[in-house]
Amino acid sequence: MSDESLRILVIGAHPDDCEVAVGGAGALWAAAGHTVRFVSATNGQTGHYVQGGAALAQRRIAEARAAAEVLGVESQVLPIPNGEIVPILQYRRMFIQLIREFAPDLVLTHRPNDYHPDHRYTSQLVQDSAYLVMVPNNCPETPPLRYNPVMAYLPDTFQKPCPFTPDVVISIDGAIEKKLDAIHCHTSQMYEWIPWLSHQLDEVPADEAARRRWLHEKRAGRNTTLADRFREQLIARYGAEKGAAVKHAEAFEGCEYGTRLAADQIDRFFGGL
């Protein structure tokens, strides 16, 4: 990558969303000396079948902090209750201030069509902030940016009204284990809540090392699926031999708001990955 020091802001809806979607690239950017912050738009206080409220929120904030330390990125959890984020002016102002204060070159978030309302409305709030971060009289207590950051979407599998169409697909083979180590920090989600939802709680090993192996079996395949799904783009990026050999990938689609993720911006942010 270039010698430019980049600032990359990833805004997910929940305390584990950033790690799951962009943990590999996040680790690679951090290792290259760039400043990366993972933000959870909600506090995670409802994401469990036994715990809830402030106790669960504090647990999940601690898990996000531990995962960020593994990846070498910053962690921030906003004080919006899980399941209650909506695109209102109060939250729009919060997002505008968040983006201005961090001053990112690149912002990544969910696409606006998703099964979870927290994902949808997090995306909506990021998009609603895209232009307004430059308007001085919106949130005048925070100095405006003099540029519009590049904005892009994280991957998903939803097909309607339009499928995820990446502008860039990268190999994360060199960071997949670190990504899984970060996801492993989210005990409440990976070994409790999600297995409970999927009726697999009895499959979760009790031993820590066995859990980590189980997590690899359950989670690494998602990035393998991305690599296979967008194999042609990996080959175009890395060449026939290297592109065909990529096992784990992450992908990103440019947002039409903010500065466009054009070819020069792709090279700027992803050139060395």
XYZ file of C-alpha atoms in Angstrom:
273
model
C 0.000 0.000 0.000
C 1.021 3.637 -0.250
C 2.804 5.439 2.548
C -0.370 7.436 3.234
C -1.753 6.853 6.722
C -5.415 5.982 6.306
C -8.316 6.320 8.709
C -10.952 3.632 8.274
C -14.274 3.612 10.111
C -16.416 0.479 10.164
C -19.935 0.965 11.537
C -21.817 -2.227 12.286
C -25.135 -2.588 14.053
C -23.985 -4.902 16.854
C -20.770 -5.478 18.829
C -19.683 -8.458 16.677
C -20.780 -7.303 13.204
C -17.562 -5.519 12.260
C -15.334 -8.460 13.177
C -17.521 -10.915 11.268
C -17.715 -8.791 8.105
C -14.319 -7.087 7.924
C -12.081 -8.624 10.609
C -9.585 -9.814 8.022
C -9.160 -6.512 6.209
C -9.217 -4.699 9.538
C -6.279 -6.756 10.767
C -4.377 -6.214 7.514
C -4.964 -2.455 7.572
C -3.905 -2.231 11.213
C -0.752 -4.262 10.522
C 0.097 -1.820 7.727
C -0.031 1.058 10.196
C -3.454 2.487 9.379
C -5.955 3.635 12.006
C -9.068 1.462 12.052
C -12.054 1.875 14.341
C -14.844 -0.684 14.716
C -18.083 0.934 15.899
C -21.196 -0.845 17.093
C -24.244 1.351 16.611
C -26.156 -0.458 19.390
C -25.082 -1.790 22.759
C -26.128 -5.417 22.296
C -28.312 -5.539 25.400
C -30.926 -7.942 23.969
C -28.669 -10.417 22.170
C -28.953 -13.391 24.512
C -31.471 -15.964 25.732
C -30.682 -15.639 29.473
C -28.851 -12.367 30.104
C -30.099 -8.924 29.129
C -30.053 -5.245 29.900
C -27.038 -3.398 31.297
C -25.205 -6.552 32.384
C -25.279 -8.011 28.880
C -24.405 -4.652 27.310
C -21.308 -4.356 29.504
C -20.335 -7.936 28.709
C -20.613 -7.321 24.988
C -18.713 -4.041 25.176
C -15.881 -5.944 26.895
C -16.001 -8.664 24.226
C -15.782 -6.050 21.461
C -12.836 -4.410 23.205
C -11.015 -7.747 23.514
C -11.664 -8.562 19.849
C -10.348 -5.149 18.805
C -7.139 -5.747 20.753
C -6.613 -8.990 18.835
C -6.977 -7.186 15.506
C -5.071 -4.060 16.509
C -8.035 -1.754 15.913
C -10.015 0.690 18.053
C -13.413 -0.232 19.507
C -16.435 1.967 20.208
C -19.984 1.000 21.214
C -22.704 3.641 20.974
C -25.339 3.961 23.746
C -28.313 3.090 21.518
C -30.349 0.132 22.844
C -30.192 -3.060 20.831
C -33.308 -3.441 18.671
C -34.309 0.205 19.090
C -32.208 2.058 16.527
C -34.314 4.009 14.024
C -33.392 6.778 11.543
C -34.415 9.757 13.688
C -32.737 13.158 13.924
C -31.241 12.437 17.342
C -29.339 9.440 16.015
C -28.467 11.153 12.744
C -26.745 13.885 14.727
C -24.910 11.229 16.716
C -23.644 9.638 13.489
C -22.650 12.973 11.953
C -20.622 13.827 15.036
C -19.064 10.356 15.158
C -17.901 10.582 11.548
C -16.654 14.157 11.894
C -14.697 13.452 15.058
C -12.968 10.387 13.617
C -12.427 12.075 10.211
C -12.304 8.852 8.179
C -11.036 8.395 4.663
C -13.256 5.325 4.243
C -16.520 4.367 5.955
C -17.882 0.805 5.752
C -21.352 -0.280 6.840
C -24.224 -2.643 6.108
C -26.304 -2.474 2.972
C -29.752 -0.893 3.478
C -31.659 -4.129 2.748
C -31.212 -6.763 5.433
C -33.147 -9.145 7.647
C -32.349 -7.186 10.811
C -33.838 -3.705 11.381
C -30.723 -2.698 13.326
C -28.619 -3.422 10.222
C -31.021 -1.577 7.931
C -31.288 1.532 10.070
C -27.574 1.663 10.842
C -27.021 1.713 7.091
C -29.689 4.383 6.661
C -28.130 6.611 9.309
C -24.669 6.315 7.742
C -26.089 7.192 4.327
C -28.112 10.085 5.753
C -24.910 11.463 7.257
C -22.863 11.201 4.058
C -23.453 14.706 2.705
C -24.300 16.404 5.982
C -20.871 15.777 7.513
C -19.716 18.677 5.305
C -22.548 21.091 6.144
C -21.440 23.474 8.936
C -24.941 24.382 10.114
C -25.850 20.755 10.751
C -24.531 19.874 14.215
C -22.584 23.177 14.405
C -21.006 22.179 17.715
C -18.754 19.757 15.788
C -16.516 21.203 13.037
C -17.540 19.941 9.575
C -15.346 17.854 7.342
C -13.939 19.611 4.279
C -14.334 16.449 2.186
C -16.818 13.609 1.837
C -15.391 10.227 2.902
C -15.563 7.237 0.577
C -18.406 4.967 1.669
C -18.864 1.288 0.907
C -21.012 -1.651 1.917
C -20.217 -4.891 3.692
C -21.296 -8.173 2.044
C -24.522 -10.100 2.494
C -26.506 -12.749 0.636
C -29.797 -10.904 0.111
C -31.057 -10.831 -3.469
C -33.959 -8.356 -3.453
C -34.252 -5.632 -4.539
C -30.691 -6.207 -5.774
C -27.869 -8.587 -4.815
C -24.569 -7.538 -3.297
C -22.259 -6.618 -6.189
C -18.695 -6.046 -4.995
C -16.347 -3.505 -6.485
C -13.381 -5.109 -4.738
C -12.700 -8.615 -3.425
C -9.562 -9.298 -1.395
C -7.795 -12.341 -0.009
C -7.670 -12.565 3.782
C -5.804 -15.887 3.868
C -2.999 -14.181 5.794
C -5.425 -12.883 8.429
C -8.118 -15.559 8.702
C -6.813 -17.015 11.972
C -6.515 -13.575 13.554
C -10.052 -12.804 12.387
C -11.316 -16.003 14.000
C -9.352 -15.234 17.165
C -11.223 -11.914 17.317
C -14.605 -13.535 16.720
C -13.697 -16.085 19.411
C -13.684 -13.206 21.917
C -17.437 -12.820 21.430
C -18.305 -15.698 23.746
C -21.858 -14.529 24.403
C -22.627 -14.646 20.676
C -20.499 -17.398 19.149
C -20.924 -20.011 21.881
C -24.234 -19.043 23.477
C -26.718 -16.827 21.634
C -26.190 -17.869 17.996
C -26.001 -21.630 18.794
C -29.168 -21.241 20.894
C -30.960 -19.534 18.008
C -29.906 -22.274 15.586
C -30.683 -25.135 18.020
C -27.007 -26.118 18.178
C -26.231 -25.231 21.782
C -25.589 -28.875 22.665
C -22.851 -28.998 20.000
C -20.715 -26.258 21.591
C -17.612 -27.734 23.267
C -16.901 -26.805 26.875
C -13.111 -26.686 26.445
C -11.666 -23.379 25.211
C -9.325 -24.922 22.627
C -12.065 -27.204 21.350
C -14.384 -24.230 21.045
C -11.856 -22.394 18.915
C -11.568 -25.402 16.583
C -15.357 -25.650 16.445
C -15.548 -21.951 15.603
C -13.146 -22.458 12.688
C -15.395 -25.217 11.336
C -18.489 -23.038 11.673
C -17.153 -19.656 10.582
C -14.166 -19.942 8.229
C -16.413 -21.416 5.572
C -18.262 -18.142 5.224
C -15.151 -16.471 3.861
C -14.471 -19.505 1.690
C -17.957 -19.128 0.250
C -17.203 -15.478 -0.540
C -13.977 -16.495 -2.280
C -15.809 -19.062 -4.404
C -18.726 -16.728 -5.074
C -16.429 -14.031 -6.466
C -13.607 -16.194 -7.818
C -13.447 -14.372 -11.143
C -12.770 -11.072 -9.394
C -10.057 -12.646 -7.269
C -8.395 -13.979 -10.427
C -8.676 -10.572 -12.079
C -7.069 -8.994 -9.015
C -4.291 -11.473 -8.211
C -3.768 -13.338 -11.481
C -4.901 -16.807 -12.485
C -2.667 -18.865 -10.199
C -2.890 -16.767 -7.034
C -6.530 -15.877 -7.524
C -7.521 -19.513 -7.932
C -5.629 -20.414 -4.737
C -7.370 -17.891 -2.448
C -9.331 -19.752 0.240
C -10.791 -16.897 2.296
C -12.028 -13.552 1.013
C -13.794 -10.369 2.048
C -15.668 -8.123 -0.360
C -16.921 -4.549 -0.524
C -19.425 -2.675 -2.675
C -19.199 1.064 -3.238
C -22.007 3.260 -1.930
C -23.348 5.959 -4.246
C -23.260 8.492 -1.413
C -20.035 10.028 -0.208
C -17.031 9.961 -2.516
C -17.341 7.130 -5.030
C -15.237 3.999 -4.657
C -13.646 4.494 -8.084
C -10.565 2.687 -9.365
C -8.132 5.159 -7.815
C -9.844 4.841 -4.439
C -9.816 1.043 -4.658
C -6.068 1.203 -5.210
C -5.720 3.689 -2.373
C -7.492 1.547 0.212
C -6.953 -1.983 -1.018
C -3.848 -1.744 -3.191
C -1.572 -3.707 -0.877
C -4.109 -6.253 0.370
